[in-house]
Coordinates of C-alpha atoms in Angstrom, one line a residue:
M106 CA -11.9 77.7 -15.8
R107 CA -8.7 78.2 -13.8
Y108 CA -10.6 80.1 -11.1
L109 CA -13.3 77.4 -10.9
L110 CA -10.7 74.7 -10.3
L111 CA -9.1 76.8 -7.6
L112 CA -12.5 77.4 -5.9
G113 CA -13.2 73.7 -5.9
W114 CA -9.8 72.9 -4.4
L115 CA -10.4 75.4 -1.6
L116 CA -13.9 74.0 -0.9
L117 CA -12.5 70.5 -0.7
A118 CA -9.6 71.6 1.5
G119 CA -12.0 73.5 3.8
G120 CA -14.3 70.5 4.0
G121 CA -11.5 68.6 5.8
W122 CA -11.9 70.9 8.8
V123 CA -15.6 70.1 9.3
P124 CA -15.8 68.3 12.7
T125 CA -17.6 65.2 11.5
A126 CA -16.8 61.5 12.2
A127 CA -15.8 60.9 8.6
A128 CA -13.5 63.9 8.6
Q129 CA -11.9 63.0 11.9
A130 CA -11.1 59.5 10.6
L131 CA -7.4 59.1 10.0
P132 CA -6.2 57.7 6.6
D133 CA -4.9 54.5 8.3
T134 CA -8.2 53.7 10.0
L135 CA -10.0 50.5 9.2
H136 CA -13.7 51.1 9.0
L137 CA -15.4 48.0 10.4
S138 CA -18.9 47.1 9.2
Y139 CA -20.9 44.1 8.2
A140 CA -19.9 44.6 4.6
E141 CA -16.4 43.8 3.3
Y142 CA -13.9 46.6 3.7
D143 CA -12.2 48.2 0.7
P144 CA -9.7 45.7 -0.6
A145 CA -7.5 48.4 -2.0
A146 CA -6.9 50.0 1.4
R147 CA -3.8 49.4 3.5
F148 CA -4.7 49.3 7.1
F149 CA -2.2 47.2 8.9
S150 CA 1.4 48.1 9.8
Y151 CA 4.0 45.9 11.3
C152 CA 7.3 45.9 13.2
F153 CA 9.8 43.3 14.1
D154 CA 11.4 43.4 17.6
E155 CA 14.2 41.4 19.3
C156 CA 13.0 38.6 21.5
R157 CA 15.2 39.8 24.4
Q158 CA 13.2 43.0 24.6
P159 CA 10.3 43.1 27.1
A160 CA 7.0 41.8 25.6
T161 CA 4.8 44.5 27.0
A162 CA 2.3 46.9 25.6
G163 CA 4.5 49.9 26.5
R164 CA 7.2 48.4 24.2
A165 CA 4.7 48.4 21.3
A166 CA 3.8 52.1 21.9
S167 CA 7.5 53.1 22.1
L168 CA 8.2 51.3 18.8
W169 CA 5.3 53.2 17.2
A170 CA 6.5 56.5 18.6
A171 CA 10.0 55.8 17.2
G172 CA 8.5 55.3 13.7
R173 CA 9.6 51.7 13.5
F174 CA 6.3 50.4 12.1
R175 CA 5.8 50.0 8.3
R176 CA 2.7 49.4 6.2
L177 CA 2.0 46.0 4.9
S178 CA 2.7 45.7 1.2
R179 CA -0.5 43.7 0.7
Q180 CA -4.0 44.0 2.0
D181 CA -4.0 41.2 4.7
L182 CA -0.7 39.4 4.1
L183 CA 2.7 39.7 5.8
Q184 CA 5.4 38.1 3.7
A185 CA 8.8 38.7 5.2
G186 CA 10.6 35.3 4.9
Y187 CA 12.8 34.5 7.9
Q188 CA 12.9 37.4 10.4
P189 CA 14.1 36.3 13.8
G190 CA 12.4 38.0 16.7
R191 CA 8.9 39.1 17.8
L192 CA 6.3 40.6 15.5
W193 CA 4.0 43.5 16.3
L194 CA 1.0 44.3 14.2
R195 CA -1.0 47.6 14.5
V196 CA -4.3 48.7 13.1
A197 CA -6.6 51.6 13.9
A198 CA -10.2 50.6 13.7
L199 CA -13.5 52.5 13.7
N200 CA -16.9 50.8 14.3
T201 CA -19.3 52.2 11.7
I202 CA -22.1 49.8 12.9
P203 CA -24.8 51.7 14.9
Q204 CA -24.5 49.4 17.9
R205 CA -21.8 47.8 20.1
T206 CA -20.4 44.9 18.0
H207 CA -18.3 41.9 18.6
F208 CA -15.2 41.6 16.3
L209 CA -12.5 39.1 15.7
W210 CA -8.9 39.6 14.8
N211 CA -8.1 36.4 12.8
I212 CA -4.7 34.9 12.2
Y213 CA -4.7 32.2 9.4
S214 CA -1.1 31.0 10.0
F215 CA 0.4 28.9 12.8
V216 CA 1.9 31.0 15.7
D217 CA 3.1 30.0 19.1
S218 CA 1.2 32.7 20.8
A219 CA -0.7 35.9 20.0
T220 CA -1.7 38.6 22.5
L221 CA -4.1 41.5 21.6
Y222 CA -3.8 45.0 23.2
V223 CA -6.2 48.0 22.8
Q224 CA -5.7 51.7 23.1
P225 CA -9.2 53.3 23.2
D226 CA -9.5 56.4 21.0
G227 CA -5.8 56.0 20.2
R228 CA -4.8 57.7 23.4
G229 CA -3.7 56.6 26.9
P230 CA -2.3 53.3 28.0
L231 CA -2.8 50.0 26.3
H232 CA -4.9 47.2 27.8
R233 CA -4.7 43.5 27.2
V234 CA -7.9 42.2 25.5
A235 CA -7.3 38.5 24.5
A236 CA -4.6 35.9 24.1
A237 CA -4.4 32.5 22.3
S238 CA -2.0 29.9 21.0
S239 CA -2.1 27.8 17.8
W240 CA -0.7 24.8 19.8
A241 CA -4.3 24.2 21.1
V242 CA -6.9 22.6 18.8
A243 CA -9.9 24.7 17.9
A244 CA -12.2 23.2 20.5
V245 CA -10.2 24.6 23.4
R246 CA -9.3 28.0 22.0
P247 CA -10.9 31.2 23.4
F248 CA -12.9 31.3 20.1
P249 CA -13.3 27.8 18.7
A250 CA -12.6 28.2 15.0
R251 CA -10.3 27.0 12.2
P252 CA -7.9 30.1 12.4
L253 CA -6.6 31.6 15.6
C254 CA -9.3 34.2 16.5
L255 CA -8.8 37.0 19.2
P256 CA -12.2 38.5 20.1
F257 CA -12.9 42.1 21.2
W258 CA -15.8 44.5 21.5
L259 CA -16.1 48.0 20.0
G260 CA -18.9 50.5 20.7
A261 CA -21.0 52.2 18.0
G262 CA -18.9 55.0 16.3
Q263 CA -16.0 54.2 18.7
R264 CA -12.4 54.3 17.4
A265 CA -9.5 52.3 18.9
V266 CA -6.0 51.3 18.1
Y267 CA -5.1 47.7 18.4
Y268 CA -1.6 46.1 18.8
L269 CA -1.1 42.4 18.2
R270 CA 2.0 40.7 19.6
V271 CA 2.9 37.5 17.7
E272 CA 5.5 34.9 18.9
S273 CA 6.6 32.2 16.5
R274 CA 9.7 30.0 17.1
C275 CA 9.7 29.1 13.4
A276 CA 9.7 32.8 12.5
N277 CA 9.1 32.0 8.8
W278 CA 6.7 34.8 8.3
L279 CA 3.9 34.2 5.8
L280 CA 1.1 35.6 7.9
F281 CA -2.5 36.0 6.7
T282 CA -4.6 38.2 9.0
D283 CA -7.8 40.3 9.0
V284 CA -10.4 41.9 11.3
T285 CA -14.0 41.0 10.8
T286 CA -17.3 41.0 12.6
T287 CA -18.1 37.7 14.3
E288 CA -21.2 37.2 12.1
G289 CA -19.3 37.8 8.9
F290 CA -16.5 35.4 10.0
L291 CA -19.0 32.7 10.9
R292 CA -20.7 33.2 7.6
Y293 CA -17.4 32.9 5.8
E294 CA -16.4 29.7 7.7
Q295 CA -19.7 28.1 7.2
N296 CA -19.2 28.2 3.4
Y297 CA -15.4 27.8 3.5
L298 CA -15.2 24.0 2.7
G299 CA -17.6 24.5 -0.2
F300 CA -16.1 27.5 -2.1
T301 CA -12.5 26.2 -1.5
Y302 CA -13.5 22.7 -2.7
W303 CA -12.1 21.1 0.4
N304 CA -15.3 19.1 1.0
W305 CA -14.4 16.8 -1.9
L306 CA -10.6 17.4 -2.1
L307 CA -10.2 15.8 1.3
G308 CA -12.4 12.9 0.4
L309 CA -10.4 12.3 -2.8
Y310 CA -7.1 12.4 -0.9
L311 CA -8.1 10.1 2.0
G312 CA -10.0 7.8 -0.3
S313 CA -6.9 7.4 -2.4
V314 CA -4.8 6.5 0.7
L315 CA -7.3 3.9 1.8
V316 CA -7.6 2.3 -1.7
N317 CA -3.8 2.0 -1.9
L318 CA -3.5 0.4 1.5
I319 CA -6.2 -2.1 0.6
L320 CA -4.5 -2.9 -2.7
Y321 CA -1.2 -3.3 -0.9
L322 CA -2.8 -5.9 1.5
F323 CA -3.8 -8.0 -1.5
L324 CA -1.0 -7.3 -4.0
R325 CA 2.0 -6.7 -1.7
D326 CA 3.4 -4.2 -4.1
R327 CA 5.5 -1.8 -2.1
I328 CA 4.9 1.1 -4.6
L329 CA 1.3 1.2 -3.3
L330 CA 2.5 1.6 0.3
W331 CA 4.8 4.4 -0.6
Y332 CA 2.1 6.0 -2.7
G333 CA -0.2 6.0 0.2
G334 CA 2.4 7.6 2.4
Y335 CA 3.1 10.2 -0.2
V336 CA -0.5 11.3 -0.5
L337 CA -1.0 11.2 3.3
S338 CA 2.1 13.4 3.9
I339 CA 1.0 16.0 1.4
T340 CA -2.6 15.9 2.6
W341 CA -1.4 16.5 6.2
F342 CA 0.7 19.4 5.0
L343 CA -2.3 20.9 3.2
L344 CA -4.5 20.6 6.2
M345 CA -1.9 22.5 8.2
E346 CA -1.6 25.1 5.5
E347 CA -5.4 25.7 5.6
N348 CA -5.7 25.4 9.4
L349 CA -8.1 22.4 8.9
D350 CA -5.9 20.2 11.2
A351 CA -7.0 22.3 14.2
V352 CA -10.6 21.2 13.5
L353 CA -10.2 17.7 12.2
L354 CA -7.4 16.2 14.2
P355 CA -7.2 15.2 17.9
Q356 CA -4.8 17.2 20.1
A357 CA -2.1 14.5 20.2
V358 CA -1.9 14.1 16.4
Y359 CA -2.2 17.8 15.9
T360 CA 0.7 18.5 18.3
V361 CA 2.9 15.8 16.6
G362 CA 2.2 17.4 13.2
W363 CA 3.4 20.9 14.3
Q364 CA 6.4 19.4 16.1
L365 CA 7.4 17.8 12.9
G366 CA 6.7 21.0 11.0
Q367 CA 5.2 21.6 7.6
F368 CA 8.5 21.4 5.8
S369 CA 9.2 18.1 7.5
L370 CA 6.0 16.7 6.0
L371 CA 7.1 17.9 2.6
L372 CA 10.4 16.1 3.2
L373 CA 8.5 12.8 4.0
A374 CA 6.4 13.3 0.9
Q375 CA 9.6 13.8 -1.2
A376 CA 11.1 10.7 0.4
C377 CA 8.1 8.6 -0.6
G378 CA 8.1 10.2 -4.1
L379 CA 11.8 9.1 -4.6
R380 CA 10.9 5.5 -3.6
I381 CA 7.9 5.5 -6.0
M382 CA 10.2 6.8 -8.7
A383 CA 12.8 4.1 -8.1
L384 CA 10.2 1.4 -8.2
F385 CA 8.3 2.7 -11.2
V386 CA 11.3 3.4 -13.4
R387 CA 13.0 0.1 -12.2
L388 CA 16.2 1.7 -11.1
R389 CA 17.3 -1.4 -9.2
Q390 CA 17.4 -3.6 -12.3
S391 CA 19.2 -1.2 -14.7
W392 CA 20.7 1.7 -12.7
P393 CA 22.0 0.2 -9.4
R394 CA 24.1 3.4 -8.6
L395 CA 21.2 5.7 -9.2
H396 CA 19.0 3.4 -7.2
L397 CA 21.4 3.5 -4.3
L398 CA 21.5 7.3 -4.6
S399 CA 17.7 7.6 -4.5
R400 CA 17.7 5.3 -1.4
W401 CA 20.2 7.5 0.3
L402 CA 18.3 10.7 -0.5
S403 CA 15.0 9.2 0.6
N404 CA 16.5 7.8 3.9
G405 CA 18.2 11.1 4.5
A406 CA 14.9 13.0 4.2
I407 CA 13.2 10.6 6.6
V408 CA 16.0 10.9 9.1
C409 CA 16.0 14.7 8.9
A410 CA 12.2 14.9 9.4
V411 CA 12.4 12.6 12.5
A412 CA 15.4 14.6 13.9
C413 CA 13.4 17.8 13.6
W414 CA 10.6 16.2 15.5
A415 CA 12.9 15.0 18.2
V416 CA 14.5 18.4 18.6
A417 CA 11.0 20.0 18.9
R418 CA 9.8 17.3 21.2
W419 CA 12.7 16.9 23.7
A420 CA 15.3 19.6 23.2
A421 CA 15.1 23.0 24.8
P422 CA 13.8 25.8 22.5
L423 CA 16.5 26.8 20.1
A424 CA 18.1 30.2 19.9
P425 CA 17.1 32.3 16.9
A426 CA 20.3 31.3 15.2
G427 CA 19.5 27.6 15.8
Q428 CA 16.0 28.1 14.5
A429 CA 17.3 29.8 11.4
G430 CA 19.8 26.9 10.8
L431 CA 17.1 24.3 11.2
L432 CA 14.7 26.1 8.9
L433 CA 17.2 26.9 6.2
G434 CA 18.5 23.3 6.4
R435 CA 15.1 21.8 5.8
T436 CA 14.4 24.3 3.0
G437 CA 17.7 23.6 1.4
L438 CA 17.2 19.9 1.6
L439 CA 13.8 20.2 -0.1
W440 CA 15.3 22.2 -3.0
G441 CA 18.1 19.6 -3.2
L442 CA 15.8 16.7 -3.2
L443 CA 13.6 18.3 -5.9
L444 CA 16.7 18.9 -8.1
A445 CA 18.2 15.5 -7.4
G446 CA 15.0 13.7 -8.3
G447 CA 14.7 15.6 -11.5
G448 CA 18.3 14.9 -12.3
I449 CA 17.8 11.1 -11.8
L450 CA 14.7 11.2 -14.1
A451 CA 16.6 13.2 -16.7
A452 CA 19.5 10.7 -16.6
V453 CA 17.2 7.8 -17.2
G454 CA 15.3 9.6 -19.9
W455 CA 18.5 10.5 -21.7
W456 CA 20.6 7.4 -21.4
G457 CA 18.1 4.6 -20.6
R458 CA 16.7 1.9 -22.8
P459 CA 13.5 2.8 -24.8
A460 CA 11.2 1.2 -22.2
Q461 CA 12.8 3.0 -19.3
R462 CA 12.8 6.3 -21.2
R463 CA 9.1 5.9 -21.7
L464 CA 8.6 5.1 -18.0
A465 CA 10.8 8.1 -17.0
A466 CA 8.7 10.4 -19.3
L467 CA 5.5 9.2 -17.8
Y468 CA 6.6 9.6 -14.2
G469 CA 8.3 12.9 -15.0
A470 CA 4.9 14.4 -15.7
T471 CA 3.7 13.6 -12.1
Y472 CA 7.1 14.7 -10.7
L473 CA 6.8 18.0 -12.5
L474 CA 3.4 18.6 -10.9
F475 CA 4.8 18.0 -7.4
G476 CA 7.8 20.1 -8.1
W477 CA 5.7 23.0 -9.4
G478 CA 3.4 23.0 -6.3
T479 CA 6.3 22.6 -3.8
A480 CA 8.5 25.3 -5.5
E481 CA 5.6 27.8 -5.4
L482 CA 5.1 27.3 -1.7
L483 CA 8.9 27.4 -0.9
L484 CA 9.1 30.7 -2.9
N485 CA 6.2 32.1 -1.0
Y486 CA 7.6 31.2 2.4
S487 CA 11.0 32.6 1.4
G488 CA 9.7 36.1 1.1
A489 CA 11.1 36.7 -2.3
V490 CA 7.8 36.5 -4.3
Y491 CA 4.2 35.7 -3.7
I492 CA 2.5 33.4 -6.2
E493 CA -1.1 32.5 -6.0
F494 CA -2.7 31.1 -9.1
I495 CA -5.7 29.2 -7.6
K496 CA -7.5 28.6 -4.4
P497 CA -6.8 26.9 -2.0
N498 CA -3.2 26.6 -3.5
S499 CA -1.4 25.1 -6.4
L500 CA -0.1 22.1 -4.5
A501 CA -3.6 21.0 -3.7
W502 CA -4.7 21.0 -7.3
C503 CA -1.3 19.6 -8.5
L504 CA -2.0 16.7 -6.1
V505 CA -5.4 16.1 -7.7
A506 CA -3.7 16.0 -11.1
E507 CA -1.1 13.7 -9.7
L508 CA -3.7 11.3 -8.3
I509 CA -5.4 11.0 -11.6
L510 CA -2.1 10.6 -13.6
L511 CA -0.5 8.3 -11.1
S512 CA -3.6 6.2 -10.7
A513 CA -3.6 5.7 -14.5
L514 CA 0.1 4.8 -14.4
L515 CA -0.3 2.4 -11.5
T516 CA -3.3 0.8 -13.1
G517 CA -1.1 0.1 -16.1
R518 CA 1.6 -1.2 -13.8
F519 CA -1.0 -3.3 -12.0
H520 CA -2.2 -4.9 -15.3
R521 CA 1.4 -5.5 -16.3
A522 CA 2.1 -7.1 -12.9
L523 CA -1.0 -9.3 -13.4
R524 CA 0.3 -10.4 -16.8
Q525 CA 3.7 -11.1 -15.4
A526 CA 2.3 -13.0 -12.5
A527 CA 0.1 -15.0 -14.8
D528 CA 3.0 -15.8 -17.1
Q529 CA 5.1 -16.7 -14.1
R530 CA 2.4 -19.0 -12.7
L531 CA 2.0 -20.6 -16.2
R532 CA 5.8 -21.0 -16.4
R533 CA 5.9 -22.6 -12.9
L534 CA 3.0 -24.9 -13.9
R535 CA 4.8 -26.0 -17.0
E536 CA 8.0 -26.6 -15.1
H537 CA 6.1 -28.5 -12.5
E538 CA 4.4 -30.5 -15.2
A539 CA 7.7 -31.2 -16.9
A540 CA 9.2 -32.3 -13.6
S541 CA 6.2 -34.5 -12.8
R542 CA 6.4 -36.0 -16.2
R543 CA 10.1 -36.7 -15.8
L544 CA 9.5 -38.2 -12.4
I545 CA 6.7 -40.4 -13.5
A546 CA 8.8 -41.5 -16.6
A547 CA 11.7 -42.4 -14.3
Q548 CA 9.3 -44.3 -12.0
D549 CA 7.9 -46.2 -15.0
E550 CA 11.4 -47.0 -16.3
E551 CA 12.3 -48.3 -12.9
R552 CA 9.2 -50.4 -12.8
E553 CA 9.8 -51.8 -16.2
A554 CA 13.4 -52.7 -15.3
L555 CA 12.2 -54.3 -12.1
A556 CA 9.4 -56.2 -14.0
R557 CA 11.9 -57.5 -16.5
E558 CA 14.2 -58.6 -13.8
L559 CA 11.4 -60.4 -12.1
H560 CA 10.2 -61.9 -15.3
D561 CA 13.5 -62.8 -16.9
A562 CA 15.6 -63.8 -13.8
L563 CA 13.7 -64.4 -10.6
A564 CA 10.7 -66.1 -12.2
P565 CA 12.6 -68.8 -14.1
G566 CA 14.8 -69.5 -11.1
L567 CA 11.8 -70.0 -8.9
T568 CA 10.2 -72.2 -11.5
A569 CA 13.3 -74.3 -11.8
L570 CA 13.5 -74.6 -8.1
H571 CA 9.9 -75.6 -7.8
L572 CA 10.2 -78.2 -10.5
A573 CA 13.4 -79.6 -9.0
W574 CA 11.7 -79.7 -5.6
Q575 CA 9.0 -81.9 -7.2
G576 CA 11.5 -84.1 -9.2
R577 CA 12.1 -87.8 -9.1
L578 CA 15.1 -87.8 -6.8
V579 CA 13.3 -85.7 -4.2
R580 CA 10.3 -88.0 -4.3
Q581 CA 12.5 -91.1 -3.9
A582 CA 14.2 -89.5 -1.0
L583 CA 10.9 -88.6 0.6
A584 CA 9.6 -92.2 0.2
Q585 CA 12.4 -93.4 2.5
A586 CA 12.3 -90.4 4.8
P587 CA 10.3 -90.0 8.0
P588 CA 6.8 -88.6 7.8
L589 CA 7.9 -85.4 9.4
L590 CA 10.2 -84.6 6.5
A591 CA 7.4 -85.3 4.0
E592 CA 5.3 -82.7 5.8
A593 CA 8.0 -80.1 5.7
H594 CA 8.4 -80.9 2.0
A595 CA 4.7 -80.2 1.4
Q596 CA 4.9 -76.9 3.2
T597 CA 8.0 -75.8 1.3
E598 CA 6.4 -76.8 -2.0
A599 CA 3.3 -74.7 -1.2
L600 CA 5.5 -71.8 -0.3
L601 CA 7.4 -72.1 -3.6
R602 CA 4.1 -72.2 -5.5
Q603 CA 2.9 -69.0 -3.7
L604 CA 6.2 -67.3 -4.5
R605 CA 5.8 -68.1 -8.2
R606 CA 2.3 -66.8 -8.2
D607 CA 3.3 -63.6 -6.4
V608 CA 6.3 -63.0 -8.7
R609 CA 4.1 -63.5 -11.8
A610 CA 1.4 -61.2 -10.4
L611 CA 3.9 -58.5 -9.4
S612 CA 5.7 -58.5 -12.7
Q613 CA 2.3 -58.2 -14.5
V614 CA 1.3 -55.3 -12.2
L615 CA 4.6 -53.5 -12.9
L616 CA 4.5 -54.0 -16.7
P617 CA 1.4 -54.6 -18.8
S618 CA 3.3 -56.6 -21.4
P619 CA 6.9 -57.1 -20.1
T620 CA 7.7 -59.6 -22.8
T621 CA 7.1 -57.2 -25.7
G622 CA 8.0 -53.9 -24.1
E623 CA 5.0 -52.1 -25.6
Q624 CA 1.9 -51.1 -23.7
P625 CA -1.4 -52.1 -25.3
P626 CA -4.5 -49.9 -25.2
L627 CA -6.1 -49.5 -21.7
P628 CA -8.9 -52.0 -22.1
A629 CA -6.5 -54.7 -23.3
A630 CA -4.0 -53.9 -20.7
V631 CA -6.5 -54.1 -17.8
A632 CA -7.9 -57.3 -19.3
L633 CA -4.4 -58.9 -19.5
L634 CA -3.7 -57.8 -15.9
T635 CA -6.9 -59.2 -14.4
E636 CA -6.7 -62.5 -16.4
T637 CA -3.1 -63.0 -15.3
L638 CA -4.0 -62.5 -11.6
N639 CA -7.0 -64.8 -12.0
M640 CA -4.7 -67.6 -13.3
A641 CA -3.4 -68.3 -9.9
D642 CA -4.3 -71.6 -8.4
E643 CA -5.7 -69.8 -5.3
G644 CA -6.2 -66.2 -4.2
L645 CA -8.1 -63.3 -5.7
H646 CA -11.1 -63.6 -8.1
I647 CA -11.2 -60.4 -10.1
E648 CA -14.2 -59.2 -12.1
Y649 CA -13.6 -56.3 -14.5
V650 CA -15.6 -54.1 -16.8
C651 CA -13.8 -51.8 -19.1
D652 CA -15.4 -49.5 -21.8
A653 CA -13.9 -49.9 -25.3
A654 CA -14.0 -46.1 -25.6
A655 CA -11.3 -45.9 -22.9
A656 CA -8.8 -46.6 -25.6
E657 CA -9.6 -43.2 -27.2
V658 CA -8.5 -41.1 -24.2
P659 CA -5.0 -39.5 -24.4
L660 CA -2.0 -41.9 -23.9
A661 CA -0.9 -40.1 -20.7
V662 CA -4.3 -40.7 -19.2
Q663 CA -4.3 -44.3 -20.2
Q664 CA -0.9 -44.9 -18.7
A665 CA -1.9 -43.2 -15.5
A666 CA -5.2 -45.1 -15.3
Y667 CA -3.4 -48.5 -15.8
R668 CA -0.8 -47.7 -13.1
I669 CA -3.6 -46.7 -10.7
V670 CA -5.6 -49.9 -11.3
A671 CA -2.5 -52.0 -11.0
E672 CA -1.4 -50.3 -7.8
L673 CA -4.9 -50.8 -6.3
L674 CA -5.0 -54.4 -7.3
H675 CA -1.5 -54.9 -5.8
N676 CA -2.7 -53.4 -2.6
A677 CA -5.7 -55.7 -2.5
L678 CA -3.4 -58.7 -3.2
R679 CA -0.9 -57.9 -0.6
H680 CA -2.7 -56.1 2.2
A681 CA -6.5 -56.5 2.0
H682 CA -6.6 -60.4 2.0
A683 CA -9.7 -60.0 -0.2
Q684 CA -11.4 -62.9 -2.0
R685 CA -13.2 -60.9 -4.6
V686 CA -12.3 -57.6 -6.3
R687 CA -14.3 -55.6 -8.9
V688 CA -12.6 -53.3 -11.4
E689 CA -14.6 -50.9 -13.5
V690 CA -13.2 -48.4 -16.1
H691 CA -15.8 -46.1 -17.7
R692 CA -15.4 -43.4 -20.3
R693 CA -17.4 -40.4 -19.5
P694 CA -17.8 -37.1 -21.5
T695 CA -15.2 -35.2 -19.5
A696 CA -13.5 -37.8 -17.4
L697 CA -12.3 -41.4 -17.1
H698 CA -13.9 -43.0 -14.1
L699 CA -12.0 -45.8 -12.3
L700 CA -13.4 -48.1 -9.6
V701 CA -11.6 -50.8 -7.6
A702 CA -13.7 -52.4 -4.8
D703 CA -12.7 -55.4 -2.6
D704 CA -14.3 -57.4 0.2
G705 CA -11.1 -57.5 2.3
R706 CA -10.4 -56.4 5.8
G707 CA -10.5 -52.7 5.1
F708 CA -8.8 -49.9 7.0
D709 CA -9.5 -46.4 8.5
P710 CA -8.8 -43.7 5.8
A711 CA -8.5 -41.0 8.5
A712 CA -5.7 -42.8 10.3
P713 CA -2.1 -41.8 9.4
P714 CA -0.3 -44.4 7.1
P715 CA 2.2 -46.7 8.8
R716 CA 5.8 -45.8 8.7
S717 CA 6.8 -48.8 6.7
G718 CA 3.9 -48.6 4.2
G719 CA 1.2 -46.4 2.7
L720 CA 3.2 -45.7 -0.5
G721 CA 0.7 -47.4 -2.8
L722 CA -2.3 -45.2 -2.1
R723 CA 0.0 -42.1 -1.9
G724 CA 1.3 -42.9 -5.3
V725 CA -2.3 -43.2 -6.6
R726 CA -3.1 -39.8 -5.2
A727 CA 0.1 -38.3 -6.8
R728 CA -0.7 -39.7 -10.2
A729 CA -4.3 -38.4 -10.0
S730 CA -3.2 -35.0 -8.8
Y731 CA -0.7 -34.7 -11.6
L732 CA -3.7 -35.0 -14.0
R733 CA -5.8 -32.7 -11.8
G734 CA -8.0 -35.7 -10.9
Q735 CA -9.7 -36.7 -7.7
V736 CA -9.5 -39.7 -5.5
Q737 CA -12.3 -40.9 -3.1
V738 CA -11.6 -43.6 -0.6
V739 CA -14.4 -45.4 1.3
S740 CA -13.4 -48.1 3.7
Q741 CA -14.2 -49.5 7.2
L742 CA -12.4 -52.1 9.2
G743 CA -13.8 -55.5 8.3
Q744 CA -16.1 -54.2 5.5
G745 CA -13.8 -53.9 2.5
T746 CA -12.5 -50.9 0.5
R747 CA -14.0 -48.9 -2.3
I748 CA -11.7 -46.5 -4.2
E749 CA -13.0 -44.2 -7.0
V750 CA -10.7 -42.1 -9.2
E751 CA -11.8 -39.4 -11.7
L752 CA -9.2 -38.4 -14.3
P753 CA -10.2 -35.4 -16.5
V754 CA -9.7 -36.0 -20.2

């Protein structure tokens, strides 16, 4: 058996010297074909170089000769954290397809520029093949696609060595790369949105933003606005992470996004999340200091993001040390914001009231999802570890879970806000009703006091003066006086009679039964009012019809109806100069109907009321409005007035 094993080993060793294409292939050679290459193979090697060194193909060859290149630890992923300088990637490729084929070297991360060099058969000088930049959207790149693609041709059975020079000012190296046939790449990209679920993830994200903006326009709840900004910031970050922004966004918006930077968008998302937390947990009401802290943290994140954009937009390119400081500052601020937000929630959950502890626990679930997804990405970019639980990434699916949970929480908040708004409206209505009731009661008391003053003081004085003016001594004096004085006496006596009638009518209008101080039912009160006004020697003739069922309506409606009828009769007496007035009070199933019509001089209802008058009709409208009634006025100059009032019962 020992000899058989030795013979087999010799045969295998001797087979390595057979001059075939497979035997000549080096162990680091990438065999290109239409099929996927062996995922266990390690084909790429890399080297970092200082930026001040010349960026030439000869520099790459010298670095390879000096043994500076190292194999990638993963199949198609370079994860080196922050490494200031230039990156060189090298791969030896062999075309196993039996015809000349078009290939693509694909870079799935954002880089400032990428230049591809080729060394045919691994010997001789290097030649430039293609160059591209991630700052251009997909439509204007050498190969229009979602990632940055550098195309090249390779003949059948031909072997070549390729060097890729990558420049990135950010230099936060988490670089995905591979080499595929053009057909295979297009087939992959055609199905990319489907198998990575972006076709509905993107619709879910943007639909949520739109719904929250619409709700904010109607509800004016600021938490909806911050929620929309939160989802939009993370969605933009995820589009940049998956290179979808190069396909979906216009050049101007795409440029602004990368000038801000991915971490700046995470800062904006965290700032919005802190605002949502403060509003949801109600920090302002119970924790003013924590609320102030959350505001400072949120504002600091926004200022930092805007400052990074300003530096990238207007400042000269930073030195590697400046780039490192900017990147590490944003990363440190993100970690600090995550820990600070968690600390605020923990403080409220530990020391808050039961209701606030419940709110902190509910929001803590969504905050944990955001923290999990963000922490995973920060750890991946740091170069310490690489974590990938799910495609496209954990943050995308954590955002889906957040949307579901936050939507449920905000729906509960929305229902609670509706209940609070309804309670507040009801409280305001009750306060308004109480104020109106007090105002009307005060007006009624003032009217009663004025009516008693007219009835008890002014009316007897006018009566005494009228009787004295008609007394024996006055008649004897007039018998001896000139005729002119007798005429003046007659006019004065007529004026006194008119004053007595007006005072009696006005006192009756102001108070149904001023002598007893108690208001009779509505039919009796209206009858007493109209009979009193009809007792005048000259003036109005009033016809009235009042249903006996009107006495069964609520007392407040009876009082308001009487005041409205009295006010309208008073207007007809003083302003309309009418000869006939008709009053009708009818009890209907759901309302009390009042009608006052006269044949007076009328007026224009559309005209503004005079400065010194117009209070009577205004008071009628106020009383009807207090009971949610309606007033309809029909009048024309010279054709009388018809006023109808509906008071719900």
